[in-house]
């Protein structure tokens, strides 16, 4: 941007005033500064090297310089951030400490330039060290600035002018592209507004249809509840009828049992009377007694057969009663289920017809809209062709005249 253009102008003015030797001297100074900063970044900031091993490796004088550098860095950090101070010891003021740290940094960097093995020995003593991320970013930015300075100093005025014209052309293209982008964004906004309006209308139709569906569902639920109440009432009536019928049949069964007991008692009494009569008239009516015994045997057999038939008929009557009760219950249940199925089918058919009608209306509206668009396109195309035809005919008439 503007800063880069000012930097380029400054470099151009500098190139116009500097000779080749001076430019090389500037580049050597920048290169030496970059190397010193790179070496100085390898020394841990504010760290105190091991006082027992490092003096033997680098010498006591170098160790003393490194120790003073670490102490100055710690004090500078404490003065810069008072909240991080570990104790309330008295520290020099910021300007004095800044000058001392600058001088010490120059001494350490010069010392590292003279003997670069010091960095390896310090790293071996400290167990390896990664430079601070901010220092790495600063070195990268300084290196990039150094390369840009070299390019500016090695570029002629004509090359610089051609680059500037190229940058201006690219800027004009970008401005034109941005204008086109704004126009396209405006068109997109209009199209989106039309689409949103259309979607809003369709949403209103959908909401209306959903309201109708909810109304149909609520009315259907009420009808189902009424049917359930009616069915429950009928079931209660059928149950009461069955209880009454069962009570009457049980009473009839008890009556028949009592009648059977009474008949058996009566027959027993008659038998005793006949036996007494037999004893009384034994000598006189022996033949009649034998005949009577045979008749009594026949009657007893007949009574047993009747009793057996009665028991069988009673069992069949109970089975038929139970069977017909099951048949009536199943018949009533099937009729109730069939009524529910018929009513549910009728409601589903009505709902489906309503949804089909709504879908047909929506499709008709959409097709009408598409047809109107196509008709507008046809009218526009026909209008353009008619104007061209009229213009052609007019020119031909003038040529004939």
Coordinates of C-alpha atoms in Angstrom, one line a residue:
X1 CA 0.0 0.0 0.0
X2 CA 1.0 3.6 0.7
X3 CA 3.9 2.5 3.1
X4 CA 5.4 0.3 0.4
X5 CA 5.2 3.1 -2.2
X6 CA 6.9 5.5 0.2
X7 CA 9.6 2.9 0.9
X8 CA 10.1 2.4 -2.9
X9 CA 10.4 6.2 -3.4
X10 CA 12.9 6.4 -0.6
X11 CA 15.0 3.6 -2.0
X12 CA 14.9 5.2 -5.5
X13 CA 16.1 8.5 -4.0
X14 CA 18.8 6.6 -2.0
X15 CA 19.9 4.8 -5.2
X16 CA 20.2 8.1 -7.0
X17 CA 22.6 9.5 -4.3
X18 CA 24.5 6.3 -3.4
X19 CA 27.5 4.9 -5.3
X20 CA 28.0 1.1 -5.8
X21 CA 30.6 0.9 -3.0
X22 CA 28.3 2.7 -0.5
X23 CA 25.4 0.3 -1.5
X24 CA 27.7 -2.7 -0.9
X25 CA 28.7 -1.2 2.5
X26 CA 25.1 -0.8 3.5
X27 CA 24.3 -4.4 2.5
X28 CA 27.4 -5.7 4.5
X29 CA 26.2 -3.7 7.5
X30 CA 22.7 -5.2 7.3
X31 CA 24.2 -8.7 6.8
X32 CA 26.5 -8.3 9.8
X33 CA 23.6 -7.0 11.9
X34 CA 21.4 -10.0 10.9
X35 CA 24.2 -12.5 11.8
X36 CA 24.8 -10.8 15.2
X37 CA 21.1 -10.9 16.0
X38 CA 20.9 -14.5 14.9
X39 CA 23.8 -15.4 17.2
X40 CA 22.4 -13.3 20.0
X41 CA 19.0 -15.1 19.7
X42 CA 20.7 -18.4 20.4
X43 CA 21.6 -17.2 24.0
X44 CA 18.6 -17.8 26.3
X45 CA 17.2 -14.4 27.4
X46 CA 17.4 -13.8 31.1
X47 CA 18.8 -17.3 31.8
X48 CA 21.8 -17.8 34.1
X49 CA 24.2 -20.3 32.6
X50 CA 25.6 -23.1 34.8
X51 CA 28.4 -21.5 36.8
X52 CA 30.2 -24.8 37.4
X53 CA 30.5 -26.2 33.8
X54 CA 30.3 -23.2 31.5
X55 CA 33.4 -21.3 32.9
X56 CA 35.6 -24.3 32.1
X57 CA 34.3 -24.4 28.5
X58 CA 34.3 -20.7 27.5
X59 CA 36.6 -19.1 30.1
X60 CA 35.8 -17.0 33.1
X61 CA 35.8 -13.6 31.3
X62 CA 33.3 -14.7 28.7
X63 CA 31.2 -16.4 31.4
X64 CA 31.3 -13.1 33.4
X65 CA 30.0 -11.2 30.3
X66 CA 27.2 -13.7 29.7
X67 CA 26.3 -13.6 33.4
X68 CA 26.1 -9.7 33.3
X69 CA 24.0 -9.9 30.1
X70 CA 21.5 -12.3 31.7
X71 CA 21.4 -10.1 34.9
X72 CA 20.7 -7.0 32.8
X73 CA 17.9 -8.8 30.9
X74 CA 16.3 -9.8 34.1
X75 CA 16.4 -6.3 35.5
X76 CA 15.1 -4.9 32.2
X77 CA 12.2 -7.3 32.3
X78 CA 11.5 -6.4 35.9
X79 CA 11.5 -2.6 35.2
X80 CA 9.4 -3.1 32.0
X81 CA 6.8 -5.1 33.9
X82 CA 6.7 -4.1 37.6
X83 CA 4.0 -6.6 38.4
X84 CA 6.5 -9.5 37.6
X85 CA 9.1 -8.3 40.1
X86 CA 10.1 -11.2 42.5
X87 CA 11.3 -8.9 45.3
X88 CA 11.4 -5.2 46.3
X89 CA 15.1 -4.7 45.6
X90 CA 16.3 -1.3 44.2
X91 CA 16.8 -1.2 40.4
X92 CA 18.3 1.4 38.2
X93 CA 16.1 3.7 36.1
X94 CA 14.8 2.6 32.7
X95 CA 17.1 4.9 30.6
X96 CA 20.3 3.8 32.4
X97 CA 19.3 0.2 32.3
X98 CA 18.4 0.5 28.5
X99 CA 21.8 2.0 27.7
X100 CA 23.7 -0.6 29.7
X101 CA 21.7 -3.4 28.0
X102 CA 22.4 -1.9 24.6
X103 CA 26.2 -1.7 25.3
X104 CA 26.2 -5.3 26.8
X105 CA 24.3 -6.7 23.8
X106 CA 26.8 -5.1 21.4
X107 CA 29.7 -6.6 23.4
X108 CA 28.1 -10.0 23.5
X109 CA 27.2 -10.0 19.8
X110 CA 30.8 -8.9 18.9
X111 CA 32.2 -11.6 21.1
X112 CA 29.9 -14.2 19.5
X113 CA 31.0 -13.0 16.0
X114 CA 34.7 -13.5 16.9
X115 CA 34.1 -17.0 18.4
X116 CA 30.9 -18.8 17.2
X117 CA 31.7 -21.9 19.1
X118 CA 30.5 -20.1 22.3
X119 CA 27.0 -20.6 21.1
X120 CA 27.5 -24.3 20.7
X121 CA 29.0 -24.6 24.2
X122 CA 26.2 -22.6 25.8
X123 CA 23.6 -24.7 24.0
X124 CA 25.4 -27.9 25.2
X125 CA 25.4 -26.5 28.8
X126 CA 21.7 -25.4 28.7
X127 CA 20.6 -28.7 27.1
X128 CA 19.3 -27.2 23.9
X129 CA 17.3 -24.0 23.4
X130 CA 14.7 -22.8 20.9
X131 CA 14.7 -19.0 20.2
X132 CA 11.7 -17.0 21.3
X133 CA 8.8 -16.9 18.7
X134 CA 8.8 -13.1 18.7
X135 CA 12.6 -13.1 18.1
X136 CA 12.1 -15.6 15.2
X137 CA 9.5 -13.3 13.7
X138 CA 11.8 -10.3 14.1
X139 CA 14.7 -12.1 12.4
X140 CA 12.4 -13.1 9.5
X141 CA 11.1 -9.6 9.0
X142 CA 14.7 -8.2 9.2
X143 CA 15.9 -10.7 6.7
X144 CA 13.0 -9.9 4.3
X145 CA 13.8 -6.2 4.7
X146 CA 17.4 -6.9 3.9
X147 CA 16.4 -8.8 0.7
X148 CA 14.0 -6.0 -0.4
X149 CA 16.8 -3.4 0.2
X150 CA 19.2 -5.4 -2.0
X151 CA 16.6 -5.7 -4.7
X152 CA 15.8 -2.0 -4.6
X153 CA 19.5 -1.1 -4.7
X154 CA 20.2 -3.5 -7.6
X155 CA 17.2 -2.2 -9.7
X156 CA 17.6 0.5 -12.3
X157 CA 15.3 3.6 -12.7
X158 CA 13.8 2.2 -15.9
X159 CA 13.0 -1.2 -14.3
X160 CA 11.5 0.6 -11.3
X161 CA 9.3 2.7 -13.6
X162 CA 8.1 -0.3 -15.5
X163 CA 7.2 -2.0 -12.2
X164 CA 5.3 1.0 -11.1
X165 CA 3.4 1.1 -14.3
X166 CA 2.6 -2.6 -13.9
X167 CA 1.4 -2.0 -10.3
X168 CA -0.8 0.9 -11.6
X169 CA -2.3 -1.3 -14.3
X170 CA -3.0 -4.1 -11.8
X171 CA -4.6 -1.6 -9.4
X172 CA -6.9 -0.3 -12.2
X173 CA -7.9 -3.9 -13.0
X174 CA -8.6 -4.6 -9.4
X175 CA -10.8 -1.4 -9.2
X176 CA -12.7 -2.4 -12.3
X177 CA -13.2 -6.0 -10.9
X178 CA -14.4 -4.6 -7.6
X179 CA -16.9 -2.4 -9.4
X180 CA -18.2 -5.4 -11.4
X181 CA -18.3 -7.3 -8.1
X182 CA -20.5 -4.6 -6.5
X183 CA -22.8 -4.6 -9.5
X184 CA -23.2 -8.4 -9.4
X185 CA -23.8 -8.2 -5.6
X186 CA -26.5 -5.6 -6.1
X187 CA -28.2 -7.8 -8.8
X188 CA -27.9 -10.8 -6.5
X189 CA -29.5 -8.9 -3.7
X190 CA -32.4 -7.9 -5.9
X191 CA -32.9 -11.5 -7.1
X192 CA -32.6 -12.7 -3.5
X193 CA -35.3 -10.2 -2.5
X194 CA -37.7 -11.4 -5.2
X195 CA -37.0 -15.0 -4.3
X196 CA -37.6 -14.3 -0.6
X197 CA -40.9 -12.6 -1.5
X198 CA -42.0 -15.6 -3.5
X199 CA -40.9 -18.0 -0.8
X200 CA -42.8 -15.9 1.8
X201 CA -46.0 -16.3 -0.3
X202 CA -45.5 -20.0 -0.6
X203 CA -44.8 -20.2 3.2
X204 CA -48.1 -18.4 3.9
X205 CA -50.0 -20.9 1.7
X206 CA -48.2 -23.8 3.5
X207 CA -49.1 -22.3 6.9
X208 CA -52.8 -21.9 5.8
X209 CA -52.9 -25.5 4.6
X210 CA -51.3 -26.7 7.8
X211 CA -53.9 -24.8 9.8
X212 CA -56.6 -26.5 7.8
X213 CA -55.0 -29.9 8.4
X214 CA -54.8 -29.2 12.2
X215 CA -58.5 -28.3 12.2
X216 CA -59.3 -31.5 10.3
X217 CA -57.2 -33.5 12.8
X218 CA -58.9 -31.9 15.8
X219 CA -62.4 -32.6 14.4
X220 CA -61.3 -36.1 13.6
X221 CA -60.1 -36.6 17.2
X222 CA -63.5 -35.3 18.5
X223 CA -65.3 -37.8 16.2
X224 CA -63.1 -40.6 17.3
X225 CA -63.8 -39.8 21.0
X226 CA -67.6 -39.7 20.3
X227 CA -67.3 -43.1 18.6
X228 CA -65.4 -44.5 21.5
X229 CA -68.0 -43.2 24.0
X230 CA -70.8 -44.6 21.9
X231 CA -69.0 -48.0 21.6
X232 CA -68.4 -48.0 25.3
X233 CA -72.1 -47.3 26.0
X234 CA -73.2 -50.1 23.7
X235 CA -70.8 -52.5 25.3
X236 CA -72.2 -51.7 28.7
X237 CA -75.8 -52.2 27.4
X238 CA -74.8 -55.6 25.9
X239 CA -73.1 -56.6 29.1
X240 CA -76.3 -55.7 31.2
X241 CA -78.4 -57.7 28.7
X242 CA -76.1 -60.7 29.0
X243 CA -76.1 -60.5 32.8
X244 CA -80.0 -60.5 32.8
X245 CA -80.1 -63.4 30.3
X246 CA -77.6 -65.4 32.4
X247 CA -79.6 -64.7 35.5
X248 CA -82.8 -66.0 33.9
X249 CA -81.1 -69.1 32.6
X250 CA -79.6 -69.9 36.0
X251 CA -83.0 -69.4 37.6
X252 CA -84.6 -71.8 35.0
X253 CA -81.8 -74.3 35.6
X254 CA -82.5 -74.2 39.4
X255 CA -86.2 -74.6 38.8
X256 CA -85.6 -77.7 36.6
X257 CA -83.3 -79.2 39.2
X258 CA -85.9 -78.6 41.9
X259 CA -88.5 -80.2 39.7
X260 CA -86.2 -83.2 39.1
X261 CA -85.7 -83.6 42.8
X262 CA -89.5 -83.4 43.4
X263 CA -90.2 -85.9 40.7
X264 CA -87.6 -88.3 42.1
X265 CA -89.1 -88.0 45.6
X266 CA -92.6 -88.6 44.2
X267 CA -91.4 -91.7 42.4
X268 CA -89.7 -92.9 45.5
X269 CA -92.9 -92.5 47.5
X270 CA -94.9 -94.3 44.9
X271 CA -92.5 -97.2 44.9
X272 CA -92.7 -97.5 48.7
X273 CA -96.5 -97.5 48.5
X274 CA -96.5 -100.2 45.8
X275 CA -94.1 -102.3 47.8
X276 CA -96.3 -102.0 50.8
X277 CA -99.2 -103.0 48.6
X278 CA -97.2 -105.9 47.3
X279 CA -96.4 -107.1 50.8
X280 CA -100.1 -106.8 51.7
X281 CA -101.4 -108.5 48.6
X282 CA -98.4 -110.8 48.0
X283 CA -100.3 -114.0 48.1
X284 CA -103.2 -112.7 46.1
X285 CA -101.6 -110.8 43.3
X286 CA -98.3 -112.5 42.7
X287 CA -98.7 -112.4 39.0
X288 CA -99.6 -108.7 39.2
X289 CA -96.5 -108.2 41.3
X290 CA -94.3 -109.8 38.7
X291 CA -96.0 -107.7 36.1
X292 CA -95.6 -104.6 38.3
X293 CA -91.9 -105.4 38.9
X294 CA -91.4 -105.6 35.2
X295 CA -93.3 -102.3 34.6
X296 CA -91.3 -100.7 37.4
X297 CA -88.1 -101.9 35.8
X298 CA -89.2 -100.5 32.5
X299 CA -90.1 -97.2 34.1
X300 CA -86.8 -97.1 35.9
X301 CA -84.9 -97.7 32.7
X302 CA -87.1 -95.1 31.0
X303 CA -86.4 -92.6 33.8
X304 CA -82.7 -93.3 33.5
X305 CA -82.8 -92.8 29.8
X306 CA -84.8 -89.6 30.2
X307 CA -82.2 -88.5 32.8
X308 CA -79.4 -89.3 30.5
X309 CA -81.2 -87.5 27.7
X310 CA -81.8 -84.6 30.0
X311 CA -78.1 -84.4 31.0
X312 CA -77.1 -84.6 27.4
X313 CA -79.6 -81.9 26.4
X314 CA -78.5 -79.8 29.3
X315 CA -74.8 -80.1 28.3
X316 CA -75.7 -79.3 24.7
X317 CA -77.8 -76.3 25.9
X318 CA -74.9 -75.0 27.9
X319 CA -72.5 -75.4 24.9
X320 CA -75.0 -73.7 22.5
X321 CA -75.5 -70.9 25.0
X322 CA -71.7 -70.3 25.2
X323 CA -71.3 -70.7 21.4
X324 CA -74.0 -68.3 20.5
X325 CA -72.8 -65.8 23.1
X326 CA -69.3 -66.0 21.5
X327 CA -70.9 -65.6 18.0
X328 CA -72.9 -62.6 19.1
X329 CA -69.9 -61.0 20.8
X330 CA -67.7 -61.6 17.8
X331 CA -70.4 -60.3 15.5
X332 CA -70.8 -57.2 17.5
X333 CA -67.0 -56.6 17.7
X334 CA -66.6 -57.1 13.9
X335 CA -69.5 -54.7 13.2
X336 CA -67.9 -52.1 15.6
X337 CA -64.5 -52.6 14.0
X338 CA -65.9 -52.4 10.5
X339 CA -67.7 -49.1 11.4
X340 CA -64.4 -47.7 12.7
X341 CA -62.5 -48.7 9.6
X342 CA -65.2 -47.3 7.3
X343 CA -65.3 -44.0 9.2
X344 CA -61.4 -43.8 9.3
X345 CA -61.3 -44.6 5.5
X346 CA -63.9 -41.9 4.8
X347 CA -61.9 -39.3 6.8
X348 CA -58.6 -40.3 5.1
X349 CA -60.2 -40.1 1.7
X350 CA -61.6 -36.6 2.5
X351 CA -58.2 -35.4 3.8
X352 CA -56.4 -36.8 0.7
X353 CA -58.9 -35.1 -1.6
X354 CA -58.3 -31.8 0.2
X355 CA -54.5 -32.2 -0.1
X356 CA -54.8 -33.1 -3.7
X357 CA -56.9 -30.1 -4.4
X358 CA -54.4 -27.8 -2.5
X359 CA -51.5 -29.3 -4.5
X360 CA -53.4 -28.8 -7.8
X361 CA -54.1 -25.2 -6.9
X362 CA -50.4 -24.6 -6.1
X363 CA -49.3 -26.3 -9.3
X364 CA -51.8 -24.2 -11.3
X365 CA -50.5 -21.0 -9.8
X366 CA -46.9 -22.0 -10.5
X367 CA -47.6 -23.1 -14.0
X368 CA -49.5 -19.8 -14.6
X369 CA -46.5 -17.9 -13.4
X370 CA -44.1 -19.9 -15.7
X371 CA -46.5 -19.4 -18.6
X372 CA -46.6 -15.6 -18.0
X373 CA -42.8 -15.5 -18.0
X374 CA -42.6 -17.5 -21.2
X375 CA -45.3 -15.2 -22.8
X376 CA -43.3 -12.1 -21.8
X377 CA -40.2 -13.6 -23.3
X378 CA -42.1 -14.4 -26.6
X379 CA -43.6 -10.8 -26.7
X380 CA -40.1 -9.3 -26.2
X381 CA -38.6 -11.5 -28.9
X382 CA -41.5 -10.7 -31.3
X383 CA -41.3 -7.0 -30.5
X384 CA -37.5 -6.9 -31.4
X385 CA -38.0 -8.8 -34.6
X386 CA -41.0 -6.6 -35.7
X387 CA -38.9 -3.4 -35.2
X388 CA -36.0 -4.8 -37.3
X389 CA -38.4 -5.9 -40.1
X390 CA -40.1 -2.5 -40.2
X391 CA -36.7 -0.8 -40.5
X392 CA -35.6 -3.1 -43.3
X393 CA -38.8 -2.4 -45.3
X394 CA -38.4 1.4 -45.0
X395 CA -34.9 1.3 -46.4
X396 CA -35.9 -0.9 -49.4
X397 CA -38.7 1.6 -50.3
X398 CA -36.3 4.5 -50.3
X399 CA -33.9 2.6 -52.7
X400 CA -36.8 2.0 -55.2
X401 CA -37.7 5.6 -55.2

